[in-house]
Amino acid sequence: MAFWVADRIVDGSLDPAAGTHLIWADVAHDLDYPVELEPLVHCAHNLDGWDASWGVSVEALNREAVEAAKQFLSQVPEAAPGD
């Protein structure tokens, strides 16, 4: 599920805040917060608690989430032919 959500974040069909929240609440929690999901969970925390006083735009946090999703997807092993 994490790969599916991350792919949707990257392709723009899922809002980064909503997607990282799904990964945090529905995937990472169930898997006891694996290290591979830490960057996406970190992004979810930042987006969930964002405040204008932080001095960083929500757009910048969204871009960070997209980059974290891309990085996570780069860890996907290539499928063997016929898989």
Coordinates of C-alpha atoms in Angstrom, one line a residue, residues 3-4 8 12-13 18 22 24 26 30 33-34 39-40 43-45 54 56 64 67 69-70 76-78 80-81 83:
F3 CA 4.2 2.1 -2.7
W4 CA 0.8 2.6 -4.2
R8 CA 0.0 8.6 -6.4
G12 CA 0.0 14.3 -8.5
S13 CA -3.3 12.3 -8.2
A18 CA -3.3 13.3 2.5
L22 CA -2.3 7.7 4.9
W24 CA 1.8 7.5 8.6
D26 CA -2.5 3.3 8.0
D30 CA 0.7 -1.2 11.3
Y33 CA 7.2 2.4 11.8
P34 CA 9.9 0.9 9.6
P39 CA 11.0 10.3 5.6
L40 CA 7.3 10.1 4.6
C43 CA 6.6 14.8 6.1
A44 CA 3.2 13.8 7.4
H45 CA 4.0 15.2 10.8
W54 CA 7.2 28.4 10.8
V56 CA 8.3 27.7 5.5
E64 CA 9.5 17.8 0.3
E67 CA 10.6 14.2 -3.1
A69 CA 7.9 9.7 -2.1
K70 CA 10.2 9.6 -5.1
V76 CA 11.4 -0.6 -5.2
P77 CA 13.2 -3.6 -6.7
E78 CA 12.7 -4.1 -10.4
A80 CA 11.5 -9.9 -12.9
P81 CA 10.0 -10.6 -16.3
D83 CA 6.2 -11.3 -12.3

